[in-house]
Coordinates of C-alpha atoms in Angstrom, one line a residue:
M1 CA 72.9 165.7 13.7
P2 CA 76.4 165.1 13.9
D3 CA 77.7 161.1 13.6
M4 CA 78.0 159.9 17.1
Y5 CA 81.3 159.7 18.9
D6 CA 82.1 157.5 22.5
I7 CA 83.9 160.7 23.2
V8 CA 83.0 164.4 23.3
I9 CA 86.2 166.4 24.1
I10 CA 84.6 170.4 24.9
G11 CA 88.2 172.5 24.6
A12 CA 91.1 172.4 22.8
G13 CA 93.0 173.9 24.7
P14 CA 96.5 171.4 26.5
G15 CA 93.8 169.1 29.0
G16 CA 91.4 168.7 25.5
L17 CA 94.5 168.7 23.5
G18 CA 96.2 165.6 25.7
A19 CA 92.0 164.0 25.8
G20 CA 91.6 163.8 23.1
I21 CA 95.2 162.4 21.4
K22 CA 95.2 159.9 24.6
A23 CA 91.2 159.0 22.7
A24 CA 93.0 158.4 19.9
E25 CA 96.2 155.7 22.0
A26 CA 92.9 153.7 22.8
G27 CA 90.9 153.8 19.5
K28 CA 88.6 155.4 20.9
S29 CA 86.1 158.2 18.5
Y30 CA 85.8 161.4 19.4
I31 CA 85.7 163.8 18.7
V32 CA 87.3 167.6 19.6
L33 CA 85.7 170.6 20.3
E34 CA 86.8 174.1 20.0
K35 CA 85.4 177.9 19.9
G36 CA 88.3 179.7 19.0
K37 CA 89.8 180.4 15.6
R38 CA 92.6 177.4 16.6
V39 CA 93.7 174.6 19.1
L40 CA 95.5 176.5 22.1
Q41 CA 93.2 179.3 22.0
G42 CA 93.1 180.3 25.2
I43 CA 97.0 180.6 25.5
I44 CA 97.3 182.5 21.9
D45 CA 94.0 185.4 22.6
S46 CA 95.5 185.6 26.9
Y47 CA 99.9 185.6 26.5
P48 CA 102.0 188.7 25.5
R49 CA 102.6 188.1 21.3
G50 CA 106.0 187.3 20.5
K51 CA 106.2 185.4 24.9
K52 CA 108.8 182.8 25.3
V53 CA 108.2 179.8 26.5
Y54 CA 109.8 176.5 27.9
P55 CA 108.9 173.4 28.4
T56 CA 107.5 172.6 32.9
I57 CA 106.8 169.7 33.9
P58 CA 102.7 169.7 35.0
K59 CA 101.6 170.2 38.7
N60 CA 101.8 166.4 40.1
E61 CA 103.8 164.8 37.3
S62 CA 106.9 163.6 37.5
N63 CA 109.4 163.3 34.2
P64 CA 109.1 162.6 31.7
F65 CA 106.3 165.5 29.7
P66 CA 103.7 163.5 30.7
I67 CA 102.3 163.9 26.3
K68 CA 105.4 164.3 24.4
A69 CA 102.9 165.3 21.0
L70 CA 102.3 168.4 23.6
M71 CA 105.9 169.8 24.6
P72 CA 107.4 172.4 24.1
P73 CA 111.2 172.6 22.4
E74 CA 114.3 172.2 24.4
E75 CA 115.2 176.1 23.1
R76 CA 112.7 178.7 24.7
V77 CA 111.0 179.3 21.6
T78 CA 107.8 182.4 21.0
V79 CA 104.3 181.6 21.8
E80 CA 103.4 181.8 18.2
K81 CA 106.3 179.2 17.6
Y82 CA 104.7 177.0 20.3
V83 CA 100.8 177.3 18.2
E84 CA 102.6 176.1 15.0
Q85 CA 104.2 173.4 16.7
I86 CA 101.8 172.1 17.8
E87 CA 99.3 172.4 14.7
A88 CA 101.6 170.7 12.7
S89 CA 102.0 167.4 15.6
L90 CA 98.0 167.4 15.6
Q91 CA 97.9 166.9 12.3
L92 CA 100.8 164.3 10.8
Q93 CA 99.3 162.3 14.4
H94 CA 95.2 163.2 12.0
I95 CA 94.2 164.1 15.7
N96 CA 90.0 165.2 15.3
I97 CA 89.5 168.4 16.1
K98 CA 86.7 171.2 14.9
L99 CA 87.3 174.4 15.2
G100 CA 84.6 177.6 15.0
K101 CA 81.1 177.7 15.2
Y102 CA 79.2 174.9 14.8
K103 CA 75.1 174.6 13.6
G104 CA 73.5 171.3 14.4
L105 CA 75.5 171.3 18.0
Y106 CA 73.3 173.4 19.5
R107 CA 70.1 174.5 19.8
R108 CA 67.2 176.4 21.0
D109 CA 64.0 175.2 23.5
N110 CA 60.4 177.0 23.2
A111 CA 61.7 179.4 25.9
G112 CA 64.9 180.4 23.7
N113 CA 67.7 179.1 26.2
W114 CA 70.4 177.0 24.0
W115 CA 71.0 174.3 25.0
W116 CA 73.9 171.4 24.1
Q117 CA 72.8 169.3 21.9
C118 CA 75.1 166.0 21.8
C119 CA 76.6 163.7 20.1
C120 CA 78.0 161.1 22.4
R121 CA 77.0 157.5 21.2
Y122 CA 75.5 156.7 25.2
C123 CA 73.5 160.2 25.0
R124 CA 72.1 159.5 22.1
G125 CA 72.1 163.9 21.3
A126 CA 69.8 163.8 24.9
L127 CA 71.0 166.3 26.3

């Protein structure tokens, strides 16, 4: 069974990455799990190649951008450049992210159903 964590974050989209950054800032043990090959895989898959992105404040937030490490640069850049910027920032911050499929995190029951094998310290794998 994997190590135990205070927080298990599913998905390395903007919300998951933000949660990982905040967990790290709070000194929690955590892991961000992403089924894709890269962080922001959903954005990579859905945005047209070469599309320019620009900083916008998320809904219900006021200035400044709530998580500076995720803010697009002031000048418009392609989505590919933005993803590269985020990946570099996450490496510098040592954010704990696991990419791809994870053996051991899922288990199959006698009926053939797949279940998540939790690795948080609260349920201790009971899910």
